[in-house]
């Protein structure tokens, strides 16, 4: 997993919040005036070795609908209470005070960024990948697990059912969750469809062969929305797809991506 992409209404304001309140670093920024948008990449380490956020600002658009399908981003922190105090001091919005998760003993808290995206802070100590989760809601968990295993080559790391709270979740990823970012898929009993809004965009994933990735996606029930091939202008080979719930992902050629970072 390379980065997660979503849209924000004020790039400078969001960068300030992420760097001052969440402790991220601004890794790079680019403006594409001919296409009327700007990007900023932020994270806890270099893009060639860390999962990062890619923020997109579209000229003149200051508000987005996040919808009901997107859940949260997860961040590992050493001390949730200290992190929350800092965020409050900087004017951030805390939506869940620190306390044990209702489905376990991990101390968590939830905060919102300036656009209303939720970040869940998890007290699990220092991690090589502090930006550790992207949570999305799905309408059929077994179908989603099967798709991400077979089409994306992810492992099912953990699956838990909480009948008392009427939901089940599965963690999918490319390695143990204490060292790698994961996709947290949540199924709420009886809900098969969600409003995806227009804020959250996609996850980008590295691949050695975008053409083979596209074939696997087609084979296991995904929909290709951008045929594999080089992007005009930068020549990085990518392909884009939708999973069975309509969530978008982009596969990026690993060699081309490293050249882009240079």
Tab-separated table of C-alpha atoms in Angstrom:
chain	number	residue	atom	x	y	z
A	1	UNK	CA	0.000	0.000	0.000
A	2	UNK	CA	1.622	3.254	-1.193
A	3	UNK	CA	-0.813	6.024	-0.339
A	4	UNK	CA	-4.441	6.900	0.270
A	5	UNK	CA	-5.946	9.706	-1.797
A	6	UNK	CA	-8.757	12.080	-0.823
A	7	UNK	CA	-10.004	15.580	-1.514
A	8	UNK	CA	-9.821	18.587	0.804
A	9	UNK	CA	-11.211	22.121	0.638
A	10	UNK	CA	-8.180	24.080	1.921
A	11	UNK	CA	-4.757	22.540	1.374
A	12	UNK	CA	-2.790	24.918	3.620
A	13	UNK	CA	-5.228	24.513	6.515
A	14	UNK	CA	-5.144	20.707	6.239
A	15	UNK	CA	-1.336	20.572	5.986
A	16	UNK	CA	-1.111	22.746	9.120
A	17	UNK	CA	-3.465	20.398	11.019
A	18	UNK	CA	-1.650	17.214	9.933
A	19	UNK	CA	1.825	18.542	10.718
A	20	UNK	CA	1.016	20.362	13.986
A	21	UNK	CA	-1.674	18.067	15.427
A	22	UNK	CA	-0.980	14.629	13.947
A	23	UNK	CA	2.802	14.905	13.735
A	24	UNK	CA	3.078	14.176	10.013
A	25	UNK	CA	5.721	15.655	7.728
A	26	UNK	CA	5.004	17.419	4.446
A	27	UNK	CA	6.898	15.200	1.990
A	28	UNK	CA	6.176	17.003	-1.281
A	29	UNK	CA	3.702	19.312	-2.895
A	30	UNK	CA	2.854	19.974	-6.519
A	31	UNK	CA	0.568	22.331	-8.380
A	32	UNK	CA	-0.956	21.357	-11.747
A	33	UNK	CA	-2.558	24.622	-12.961
A	34	UNK	CA	-3.366	23.251	-16.414
A	35	UNK	CA	-5.601	20.634	-14.751
A	36	UNK	CA	-6.824	22.980	-11.994
A	37	UNK	CA	-5.633	21.014	-8.966
A	38	UNK	CA	-2.830	20.734	-6.389
A	39	UNK	CA	-1.504	17.748	-4.419
A	40	UNK	CA	0.301	17.409	-1.114
A	41	UNK	CA	1.859	14.197	0.218
A	42	UNK	CA	2.198	13.827	3.989
A	43	UNK	CA	3.275	10.990	6.251
A	44	UNK	CA	5.578	9.708	8.956
A	45	UNK	CA	8.449	8.705	6.701
A	46	UNK	CA	9.616	8.734	3.070
A	47	UNK	CA	7.192	7.647	0.361
A	48	UNK	CA	9.484	4.875	-0.845
A	49	UNK	CA	9.114	3.063	2.488
A	50	UNK	CA	5.972	4.414	4.215
A	51	UNK	CA	2.231	4.546	3.657
A	52	UNK	CA	1.280	8.232	3.189
A	53	UNK	CA	-1.715	10.458	2.494
A	54	UNK	CA	-2.123	12.234	-0.820
A	55	UNK	CA	-4.365	15.274	-0.466
A	56	UNK	CA	-6.002	16.749	-3.550
A	57	UNK	CA	-7.261	20.319	-3.750
A	58	UNK	CA	-9.419	21.099	-6.792
A	59	UNK	CA	-9.377	24.803	-7.610
A	60	UNK	CA	-12.470	26.573	-6.296
A	61	UNK	CA	-13.966	23.567	-4.443
A	62	UNK	CA	-13.939	24.144	-0.687
A	63	UNK	CA	-16.298	21.427	0.565
A	64	UNK	CA	-16.909	17.713	-0.029
A	65	UNK	CA	-19.479	15.151	1.050
A	66	UNK	CA	-17.641	12.391	2.910
A	67	UNK	CA	-20.670	10.094	2.776
A	68	UNK	CA	-21.533	7.158	5.036
A	69	UNK	CA	-19.244	4.502	3.527
A	70	UNK	CA	-15.868	5.920	4.533
A	71	UNK	CA	-15.036	5.125	8.160
A	72	UNK	CA	-11.703	6.444	9.393
A	73	UNK	CA	-7.938	6.531	9.071
A	74	UNK	CA	-6.013	4.887	11.929
A	75	UNK	CA	-2.847	6.284	13.523
A	76	UNK	CA	-0.683	4.485	16.091
A	77	UNK	CA	0.435	6.805	18.889
A	78	UNK	CA	2.414	6.309	22.098
A	79	UNK	CA	0.007	8.194	24.362
A	80	UNK	CA	-3.567	8.839	23.215
A	81	UNK	CA	-4.373	11.277	26.040
A	82	UNK	CA	-1.328	13.448	25.281
A	83	UNK	CA	-2.149	13.402	21.565
A	84	UNK	CA	-5.734	14.482	22.277
A	85	UNK	CA	-4.621	17.323	24.565
A	86	UNK	CA	-2.295	18.609	21.841
A	87	UNK	CA	-5.049	18.439	19.225
A	88	UNK	CA	-7.470	20.297	21.515
A	89	UNK	CA	-4.827	22.958	22.234
A	90	UNK	CA	-4.426	23.516	18.489
A	91	UNK	CA	-8.179	23.868	18.013
A	92	UNK	CA	-8.842	20.381	16.636
A	93	UNK	CA	-12.184	18.627	17.084
A	94	UNK	CA	-12.253	15.546	19.343
A	95	UNK	CA	-15.263	13.322	18.642
A	96	UNK	CA	-14.398	10.505	21.068
A	97	UNK	CA	-12.459	11.058	24.269
A	98	UNK	CA	-9.659	8.588	25.127
A	99	UNK	CA	-10.861	5.270	26.505
A	100	UNK	CA	-10.872	1.538	25.828
A	101	UNK	CA	-12.295	0.425	22.473
A	102	UNK	CA	-15.727	-1.131	22.962
A	103	UNK	CA	-14.491	-4.228	21.148
A	104	UNK	CA	-11.204	-4.603	23.061
A	105	UNK	CA	-8.744	-3.137	25.556
A	106	UNK	CA	-6.763	-0.811	23.239
A	107	UNK	CA	-7.072	2.833	24.323
A	108	UNK	CA	-8.438	4.868	21.430
A	109	UNK	CA	-9.785	8.333	20.655
A	110	UNK	CA	-11.274	9.897	17.540
A	111	UNK	CA	-10.589	13.321	16.061
A	112	UNK	CA	-11.763	15.115	12.932
A	113	UNK	CA	-9.594	17.036	10.507
A	114	UNK	CA	-10.767	20.388	9.053
A	115	UNK	CA	-12.799	18.624	6.320
A	116	UNK	CA	-14.504	16.193	8.708
A	117	UNK	CA	-12.440	13.072	7.967
A	118	UNK	CA	-12.145	10.939	11.110
A	119	UNK	CA	-8.779	9.825	12.459
A	120	UNK	CA	-8.796	7.082	15.078
A	121	UNK	CA	-5.809	7.308	17.432
A	122	UNK	CA	-4.711	3.910	18.760
A	123	UNK	CA	-2.414	3.597	21.774
A	124	UNK	CA	-0.195	0.766	20.548
A	125	UNK	CA	3.294	2.249	20.883
A	126	UNK	CA	5.731	3.209	18.175
A	127	UNK	CA	5.204	1.493	14.856
A	128	UNK	CA	7.225	1.489	11.627
A	129	UNK	CA	3.922	2.475	9.964
A	130	UNK	CA	2.099	4.945	12.258
A	131	UNK	CA	-0.506	5.616	9.533
A	132	UNK	CA	-1.870	2.134	10.025
A	133	UNK	CA	-5.485	1.769	8.827
A	134	UNK	CA	-8.022	2.814	6.251
A	135	UNK	CA	-11.531	1.736	7.305
A	136	UNK	CA	-14.241	1.348	4.661
A	137	UNK	CA	-17.740	-0.084	5.040
A	138	UNK	CA	-18.869	-2.901	2.757
A	139	UNK	CA	-22.199	-4.586	2.031
A	140	UNK	CA	-20.983	-8.212	1.929
A	141	UNK	CA	-17.882	-8.961	4.018
A	142	UNK	CA	-17.160	-12.461	2.714
A	143	UNK	CA	-17.402	-11.231	-0.874
A	144	UNK	CA	-15.023	-8.338	-0.066
A	145	UNK	CA	-12.514	-10.613	1.724
A	146	UNK	CA	-12.522	-13.040	-1.190
A	147	UNK	CA	-11.986	-10.218	-3.693
A	148	UNK	CA	-9.080	-8.586	-1.840
A	149	UNK	CA	-7.398	-11.944	-1.246
A	150	UNK	CA	-7.653	-13.171	-4.819
A	151	UNK	CA	-7.548	-9.995	-6.916
A	152	UNK	CA	-5.189	-7.912	-4.740
A	153	UNK	CA	-3.124	-10.700	-3.156
A	154	UNK	CA	-3.838	-9.460	0.381
A	155	UNK	CA	-3.954	-11.710	3.432
A	156	UNK	CA	-6.877	-11.896	5.827
A	157	UNK	CA	-5.074	-10.883	9.020
A	158	UNK	CA	-8.008	-10.879	11.407
A	159	UNK	CA	-11.793	-11.177	11.358
A	160	UNK	CA	-14.043	-10.475	14.344
A	161	UNK	CA	-17.775	-10.449	14.853
A	162	UNK	CA	-19.508	-8.343	17.513
A	163	UNK	CA	-23.179	-9.384	17.539
A	164	UNK	CA	-23.862	-7.145	20.549
A	165	UNK	CA	-22.854	-4.138	18.423
A	166	UNK	CA	-24.216	-5.617	15.167
A	167	UNK	CA	-21.069	-5.459	13.093
A	168	UNK	CA	-18.209	-7.605	11.815
A	169	UNK	CA	-14.836	-6.415	10.596
A	170	UNK	CA	-11.898	-7.896	8.721
A	171	UNK	CA	-8.344	-6.598	8.480
A	172	UNK	CA	-6.687	-7.145	5.107
A	173	UNK	CA	-3.076	-6.373	4.244
A	174	UNK	CA	0.308	-7.427	2.918
A	175	UNK	CA	1.915	-8.338	6.226
A	176	UNK	CA	1.435	-8.247	10.019
A	177	UNK	CA	-0.633	-5.285	11.209
A	178	UNK	CA	2.020	-4.118	13.695
A	179	UNK	CA	4.423	-3.449	10.799
A	180	UNK	CA	2.161	-2.738	7.802
A	181	UNK	CA	-0.836	-0.550	6.951
A	182	UNK	CA	-4.109	-2.462	6.684
A	183	UNK	CA	-7.484	-2.115	5.043
A	184	UNK	CA	-10.206	-2.481	7.680
A	185	UNK	CA	-13.460	-3.639	6.067
A	186	UNK	CA	-16.568	-3.276	8.217
A	187	UNK	CA	-19.950	-4.897	7.665
A	188	UNK	CA	-22.873	-3.486	9.655
A	189	UNK	CA	-25.676	-6.022	9.998
A	190	UNK	CA	-28.356	-5.584	7.366
A	191	UNK	CA	-26.720	-2.695	5.468
A	192	UNK	CA	-25.696	-3.581	1.928
A	193	UNK	CA	-25.090	-0.175	0.365
A	194	UNK	CA	-23.505	3.129	1.410
A	195	UNK	CA	-23.242	6.683	0.140
A	196	UNK	CA	-19.584	7.033	-0.858
A	197	UNK	CA	-19.741	10.815	-1.143
A	198	UNK	CA	-17.197	12.671	-3.256
A	199	UNK	CA	-14.370	13.254	-0.762
A	200	UNK	CA	-12.572	9.938	-0.323
A	201	UNK	CA	-10.964	8.801	-3.582
A	202	UNK	CA	-8.801	5.661	-3.512
A	203	UNK	CA	-5.883	3.623	-2.233
A	204	UNK	CA	-2.767	3.307	-4.396
A	205	UNK	CA	-0.939	-0.039	-4.352
A	206	UNK	CA	2.429	-0.938	-5.859
A	207	UNK	CA	2.639	-3.795	-8.365
A	208	UNK	CA	5.359	-5.373	-10.492
A	209	UNK	CA	2.969	-5.677	-13.454
A	210	UNK	CA	-0.102	-3.461	-13.930
A	211	UNK	CA	-1.291	-5.628	-16.832
A	212	UNK	CA	-1.337	-8.822	-14.734
A	213	UNK	CA	-2.977	-6.913	-11.862
A	214	UNK	CA	-5.762	-5.773	-14.204
A	215	UNK	CA	-6.324	-9.354	-15.401
A	216	UNK	CA	-6.609	-10.611	-11.806
A	217	UNK	CA	-9.057	-7.839	-10.937
A	218	UNK	CA	-11.275	-8.726	-13.909
A	219	UNK	CA	-11.058	-12.430	-13.122
A	220	UNK	CA	-12.260	-12.029	-9.537
A	221	UNK	CA	-15.163	-9.647	-10.026
A	222	UNK	CA	-13.615	-6.193	-10.026
A	223	UNK	CA	-14.301	-3.552	-12.649
A	224	UNK	CA	-11.452	-1.850	-14.526
A	225	UNK	CA	-12.153	1.880	-14.842
A	226	UNK	CA	-8.760	2.782	-16.330
A	227	UNK	CA	-7.098	0.258	-18.613
A	228	UNK	CA	-3.469	-0.516	-17.744
A	229	UNK	CA	-0.822	1.616	-19.426
A	230	UNK	CA	1.432	4.676	-19.070
A	231	UNK	CA	0.002	7.979	-17.855
A	232	UNK	CA	0.358	10.847	-20.347
A	233	UNK	CA	3.157	13.205	-19.393
A	234	UNK	CA	4.882	11.180	-16.658
A	235	UNK	CA	4.811	7.700	-18.270
A	236	UNK	CA	4.141	5.897	-14.979
A	237	UNK	CA	2.139	2.772	-15.761
A	238	UNK	CA	-1.078	2.438	-13.739
A	239	UNK	CA	-4.474	0.763	-13.798
A	240	UNK	CA	-7.578	1.674	-11.776
A	241	UNK	CA	-10.433	-0.515	-10.629
A	242	UNK	CA	-13.561	-0.717	-8.485
A	243	UNK	CA	-14.112	-3.501	-5.953
A	244	UNK	CA	-17.534	-5.234	-5.721
A	245	UNK	CA	-18.747	-2.434	-3.385
A	246	UNK	CA	-17.577	0.315	-5.748
A	247	UNK	CA	-14.481	1.397	-3.767
A	248	UNK	CA	-11.689	2.528	-6.063
A	249	UNK	CA	-8.039	1.433	-6.031
A	250	UNK	CA	-5.147	2.284	-8.324
A	251	UNK	CA	-2.219	-0.033	-9.029
A	252	UNK	CA	1.093	1.689	-9.792
A	253	UNK	CA	4.138	0.118	-11.427
A	254	UNK	CA	6.815	-0.190	-8.707
A	255	UNK	CA	9.792	0.720	-10.908
A	256	UNK	CA	7.978	3.694	-12.452
A	257	UNK	CA	6.905	4.919	-9.002
A	258	UNK	CA	10.496	4.932	-7.743
A	259	UNK	CA	11.583	6.860	-10.852
A	260	UNK	CA	8.813	9.383	-10.161
A	261	UNK	CA	10.104	9.925	-6.609
A	262	UNK	CA	13.591	10.640	-7.944
